XYZ file of C-alpha atoms in Angstrom:
393
model
C -14.642 3.193 86.911
C -11.502 2.993 88.979
C -9.973 5.956 90.970
C -7.581 7.973 88.885
C -5.958 11.407 89.804
C -6.524 12.676 86.141
C -9.712 10.843 85.657
C -11.814 13.825 84.266
C -9.126 14.732 81.858
C -8.758 11.286 80.822
C -12.586 10.836 80.192
C -12.352 14.119 78.241
C -9.576 12.807 76.085
C -11.568 9.456 75.404
C -14.655 11.281 74.489
C -12.826 13.764 72.177
C -11.107 10.825 70.451
C -14.153 8.787 69.917
C -15.827 11.954 68.373
C -12.795 12.249 66.326
C -13.383 8.714 65.181
C -16.895 9.340 64.240
C -15.635 12.114 61.930
C -12.797 9.879 60.602
C -15.556 7.563 59.452
C -17.410 10.690 58.073
C -14.079 11.277 55.767
C -14.770 7.720 54.243
C -18.493 8.429 53.999
C -18.875 12.052 53.098
C -18.704 11.573 49.237
C -21.501 8.927 49.235
C -24.474 11.420 49.453
C -22.714 13.475 46.513
C -22.565 10.677 43.901
C -25.185 12.351 41.872
C -23.455 15.611 42.245
C -20.228 14.043 40.907
C -22.154 12.829 38.010
C -24.423 15.640 37.022
C -22.274 18.567 37.924
C -18.705 17.408 37.809
C -19.427 15.234 34.618
C -17.963 11.946 36.207
C -19.354 8.526 35.001
C -21.295 6.765 37.749
C -18.289 4.267 38.138
C -15.939 6.993 38.593
C -18.184 8.594 41.198
C -18.252 5.374 43.080
C -14.551 5.127 43.034
C -14.326 8.607 44.697
C -15.941 6.802 47.746
C -14.215 3.421 47.391
C -10.712 4.643 46.951
C -10.050 5.056 50.609
C -11.128 1.636 51.387
C -8.339 0.270 49.208
C -5.751 1.897 51.440
C -7.074 -0.130 54.396
C -7.065 -3.276 52.415
C -3.490 -2.893 51.313
C -1.878 -0.879 54.011
C -3.388 -1.551 57.540
C -0.913 -4.057 58.610
C 2.134 -1.914 57.545
C 0.508 1.121 59.297
C 0.163 -0.930 62.421
C 3.875 -1.629 62.426
C 4.678 1.926 61.860
C 2.504 3.047 64.733
C 3.866 0.611 67.004
C 7.332 2.139 66.286
C 6.557 5.817 66.413
C 3.698 5.585 69.103
C 0.063 6.196 68.652
C -0.088 9.667 69.699
C 2.676 10.836 67.173
C 0.928 8.768 64.646
C -2.417 10.441 65.363
C -0.772 13.942 64.897
C 0.958 12.914 61.702
C -2.268 11.363 60.167
C -4.400 14.408 61.020
C -1.817 16.570 59.429
C -2.152 14.483 56.308
C -5.977 14.037 56.048
C -6.892 17.649 56.674
C -5.006 19.105 53.581
C -6.542 16.362 51.440
C -9.967 17.243 52.705
C -9.473 20.910 52.072
C -8.303 20.177 48.386
C -11.334 18.058 48.004
C -13.694 20.750 49.143
C -12.011 23.396 47.035
C -11.803 21.518 43.545
C -14.174 20.401 40.767
C -11.357 19.057 38.659
C -11.729 15.079 38.444
C -7.969 14.585 38.665
C -7.571 16.769 41.808
C -10.590 14.947 43.274
C -8.880 11.718 43.068
C -5.730 13.061 44.012
C -7.331 14.599 47.183
C -8.929 11.201 48.016
C -5.524 9.440 47.776
C -4.050 11.887 50.235
C -7.012 11.460 52.633
C -6.748 7.634 52.220
C -3.152 7.815 53.435
C -4.139 9.657 56.614
C -7.469 7.499 57.022
C -5.624 4.244 57.101
C -3.150 5.572 59.838
C -6.080 6.931 61.859
C -8.175 3.673 61.573
C -5.195 1.832 63.294
C -3.794 4.801 65.414
C -6.965 6.008 66.933
C -7.976 2.562 68.755
C -4.317 2.136 69.626
C -4.300 5.493 71.366
C -7.625 4.796 72.920
C -6.110 1.693 74.414
C -2.910 3.435 75.475
C -4.718 5.973 77.509
C -7.509 3.898 79.074
C -7.024 1.868 82.175
C -7.280 -1.775 81.665
C -10.912 -2.118 82.964
C -12.094 0.752 80.472
C -10.478 -0.869 77.307
C -13.129 -3.251 76.407
C -16.053 -0.770 76.620
C -14.150 2.006 74.926
C -13.114 -0.248 71.999
C -16.556 -1.542 71.722
C -17.821 2.016 71.158
C -14.910 2.871 68.784
C -15.866 -0.043 66.490
C -18.961 1.709 65.599
C -17.126 4.726 64.068
C -18.013 3.849 60.294
C -21.732 3.475 60.598
C -21.755 6.602 62.753
C -19.613 8.435 60.243
C -22.026 7.470 57.540
C -24.999 8.670 59.618
C -23.211 11.921 60.442
C -22.372 12.568 56.746
C -26.001 11.800 55.618
C -27.359 14.328 58.135
C -24.850 17.121 57.334
C -25.279 16.531 53.698
C -29.121 16.839 54.011
C -28.703 20.026 56.152
C -25.923 21.985 54.327
C -25.695 20.806 50.623
C -29.209 21.785 49.320
C -28.865 25.361 50.796
C -25.005 26.169 50.594
C -23.710 23.647 48.099
C -21.714 20.282 47.966
C -18.421 22.120 48.567
C -19.524 23.874 51.602
C -20.771 20.661 52.933
C -17.364 19.029 52.344
C -15.548 21.915 53.900
C -17.619 21.618 56.979
C -17.094 17.872 57.307
C -13.213 18.274 57.223
C -13.363 21.328 59.589
C -15.194 19.331 62.185
C -12.616 16.683 62.073
C -9.694 19.191 62.216
C -11.418 20.903 65.298
C -11.889 17.536 67.171
C -8.386 16.308 66.268
C -6.845 19.612 67.598
C -9.063 19.594 70.765
C -7.862 15.928 71.293
C -4.353 16.767 70.814
C -4.451 19.561 73.275
C -6.184 17.426 76.005
C -3.730 14.519 75.557
C -0.823 16.941 76.059
C -2.361 17.894 79.498
C -2.391 14.078 80.573
C 0.643 12.740 82.512
C 1.719 10.732 79.573
C 0.636 8.167 77.059
C 2.109 4.944 77.916
C 2.710 3.631 74.308
C 4.375 6.669 73.270
C 6.746 6.516 76.351
C 8.197 3.175 75.245
C 7.427 2.605 71.555
C 7.853 -1.026 70.423
C 10.211 -2.427 67.758
C 8.523 -3.004 64.527
C 8.674 -6.925 64.796
C 5.943 -9.406 64.340
C 6.285 -10.797 67.899
C 2.781 -11.111 69.523
C 0.963 -9.931 66.240
C 0.754 -13.135 64.325
C -0.314 -15.406 67.322
C -3.077 -17.781 66.739
C -5.349 -15.901 68.710
C -4.837 -12.657 66.756
C -4.941 -14.394 63.384
C -8.418 -16.098 64.517
C -9.824 -12.597 65.568
C -8.752 -11.201 62.079
C -10.351 -14.018 60.246
C -13.527 -13.783 62.232
C -13.496 -9.871 61.541
C -13.106 -10.758 58.090
C -16.327 -13.048 58.092
C -18.062 -10.333 59.966
C -17.242 -7.655 57.280
C -18.058 -10.083 54.524
C -21.470 -10.455 56.092
C -22.148 -7.078 57.172
C -20.967 -5.177 54.061
C -23.099 -7.506 51.828
C -26.148 -6.714 54.103
C -25.804 -3.034 54.002
C -24.619 -2.737 50.303
C -27.841 -4.371 49.046
C -30.338 -3.532 51.525
C -31.579 -0.570 49.525
C -31.849 -2.840 46.348
C -33.723 -5.466 48.421
C -36.129 -2.620 49.736
C -37.050 -1.744 46.210
C -38.816 -4.951 45.778
C -42.394 -4.225 46.452
C -43.520 -5.276 49.820
C -40.144 -6.447 50.934
C -39.627 -4.217 53.933
C -41.819 -2.284 56.353
C -39.598 0.729 56.805
C -36.635 2.448 55.204
C -33.462 0.563 54.658
C -31.584 3.296 56.377
C -33.165 2.445 59.635
C -31.410 -0.903 59.375
C -27.843 0.670 59.177
C -28.806 3.038 61.970
C -29.546 0.052 64.215
C -25.887 -0.957 64.142
C -24.675 1.429 66.915
C -27.234 -0.172 69.338
C -25.198 -3.222 69.195
C -22.009 -1.212 69.721
C -23.568 0.296 72.816
C -24.934 -2.806 74.164
C -21.598 -4.488 73.792
C -19.869 -1.693 75.635
C -21.882 -2.315 78.646
C -21.659 -6.206 78.459
C -17.955 -6.379 78.152
C -16.985 -4.099 80.896
C -14.570 -5.624 83.460
C -15.169 -8.994 81.724
C -12.461 -11.538 80.385
C -11.644 -12.208 76.824
C -13.239 -15.606 77.189
C -16.573 -13.947 77.944
C -16.067 -11.635 75.098
C -15.534 -14.682 72.747
C -18.665 -16.501 73.991
C -20.670 -13.094 73.485
C -19.043 -12.921 69.954
C -20.046 -16.475 69.011
C -23.635 -15.973 70.370
C -23.882 -12.570 68.367
C -22.713 -14.509 65.157
C -25.289 -17.227 65.693
C -27.923 -14.408 66.076
C -26.900 -12.690 62.770
C -27.194 -16.237 60.948
C -30.710 -16.811 62.356
C -31.772 -13.290 61.701
C -30.412 -13.476 58.005
C -32.461 -16.716 57.540
C -35.758 -14.982 58.759
C -34.899 -11.790 56.676
C -34.293 -13.394 53.474
C -34.992 -16.893 53.336
C -38.210 -17.596 55.254
C -40.061 -14.924 53.560
C -42.694 -12.035 54.364
C -42.116 -8.339 54.969
C -42.561 -8.480 58.837
C -39.853 -11.125 59.130
C -37.551 -9.498 56.600
C -37.785 -6.118 58.383
C -37.174 -7.076 61.947
C -34.780 -9.877 60.956
C -32.578 -7.123 59.070
C -32.761 -4.888 62.228
C -31.915 -7.878 64.411
C -29.042 -8.719 62.286
C -27.671 -5.175 62.259
C -27.739 -4.881 65.955
C -26.089 -8.400 66.448
C -23.336 -7.202 63.773
C -22.706 -4.153 65.964
C -22.052 -6.499 69.037
C -19.896 -8.570 66.824
C -17.495 -5.850 65.801
C -17.294 -4.476 69.315
C -16.507 -7.650 70.815
C -13.711 -8.279 68.345
C -11.996 -4.952 68.750
C -12.524 -5.045 72.562
C -10.791 -8.386 72.866
C -7.566 -7.434 71.042
C -5.591 -5.863 74.004
C -6.549 -8.894 76.099
C -5.206 -11.489 73.532
C -1.776 -9.961 72.503
C 1.215 -11.215 74.154
C 2.606 -7.656 74.861
C 0.843 -4.333 75.152
C 3.119 -2.771 72.410
C 1.638 -5.193 69.808
C -1.653 -3.783 69.958
C -1.307 -1.354 67.085
C -0.044 -4.029 64.738
C -2.753 -6.463 65.883
C -5.356 -3.816 65.160
C -3.661 -3.217 61.784
C -3.936 -7.023 60.945
C -7.526 -7.201 61.888
C -8.323 -3.923 60.044
C -6.593 -5.239 56.901
C -8.606 -8.347 57.017
C -11.716 -6.399 57.104
C -10.521 -4.100 54.390
C -9.872 -7.098 52.053
C -13.359 -8.483 52.901
C -14.861 -5.011 52.168
C -13.401 -5.283 48.588
C -14.648 -9.035 48.069
C -17.969 -8.717 49.759
C -20.192 -6.558 47.198
C -19.029 -8.403 43.949
C -19.412 -11.814 45.703
C -23.000 -11.026 47.179
C -23.871 -9.569 43.739
C -22.876 -12.782 41.980
C -24.928 -14.878 44.402
C -27.900 -12.683 43.887
C -27.767 -13.020 40.192
C -27.425 -16.708 40.280
C -29.636 -17.708 43.360
C -31.933 -14.756 44.042
C -32.438 -13.304 47.465
C -32.916 -16.606 49.050
C -29.311 -17.544 47.961
C -28.160 -14.227 49.379
C -29.834 -15.101 52.638
C -28.088 -18.439 52.894
C -24.786 -16.663 51.968
C -25.375 -14.462 55.194
C -26.462 -17.352 57.181
C -23.148 -19.401 56.277
C -20.924 -16.056 56.781
C -22.454 -15.799 60.432
C -21.837 -19.441 61.224
C -18.328 -19.341 59.870
C -17.482 -16.332 62.016
C -18.879 -18.231 65.091
C -16.836 -21.323 64.246
C -13.614 -19.243 63.823
C -13.974 -18.013 67.450
C -14.718 -21.338 69.196
C -10.879 -22.126 69.846
C -10.586 -18.689 71.493
C -12.865 -19.514 74.394
C -9.882 -21.506 75.905
C -7.487 -18.931 75.213
C -9.073 -15.777 76.635
C -9.013 -15.913 80.450
C -7.194 -12.865 81.201
C -8.962 -9.538 82.263
C -6.163 -7.249 81.303
C -2.938 -7.264 79.146
């Protein structure tokens, strides 16, 4: 890492923001372990309980790009404060109520704050990180959703059985609030956040470039593939002899890929990142073939884990490359918004599409779907090898 007069403080701010990101992901994930509680205790239908979790994702699918433009205008640090001030009251209402109407209202409030945080936090991390740090920092950031799910699952198992579901929900939102507050305090001690010092006009210049659009399309292919994998892995595991270990281990393998990518992209050009992303996409395709087409529990188990690790590399590389592909640094928030929105739309499309394929063509057809999604992602990134020569924006 390069020499900086405020290096310890800057590192502290980055670590706190990354931890806040994990608990941002936990706000999305925290209701998933409580689906049974919503059905049995609150009296919701299974579909309604599913929507309690899915509702936040709709905000990303519909509003990530507008959020990116708004953040580019107001600056990522101000956006972070505003989004935190929105999501915390929503989380407190969710923890306090057992009324289905208020539960959905609380999730809508959380969704509004969540979509701004999904775009604002990586934009803020880019703004406070020196150029040589940006790739590794954004690579780590990209694992915030799987780590959020893992954190929620652990906390739900520790708290909900002993103290109740509402106490668990309260703890999750209070942990986010504490991390967000600590992050904001440390940020104010820094000498300044560049993107807030010179906020950009909310135009489309530098956002809808060919490079950023291709990254968004590749991210959509990644999400289409990875969400399908993780959504139906428990169903696949219920087939006798399908897997050698619990499906949760597959999802928890993804951060290994995030960590690996953060090391590999340090100090490298966007061209290297694109080559790495193409290679990782090809690995996901090959692993999907062994996991679901070739047959056998051993191949399925290690193929699925390999696919999850490679998926983590793909996500990290795509986010890490964004600051190096935009025409101007102020375009980063809107570019992240465009990429996130492509991922949000793919998140909505992936489960029903994969379910349709499984019903019509079985697990073998599902495997071929994952193979082709990985190959499509690799093909989309090929033109960017020539475009990504710079080391820093």
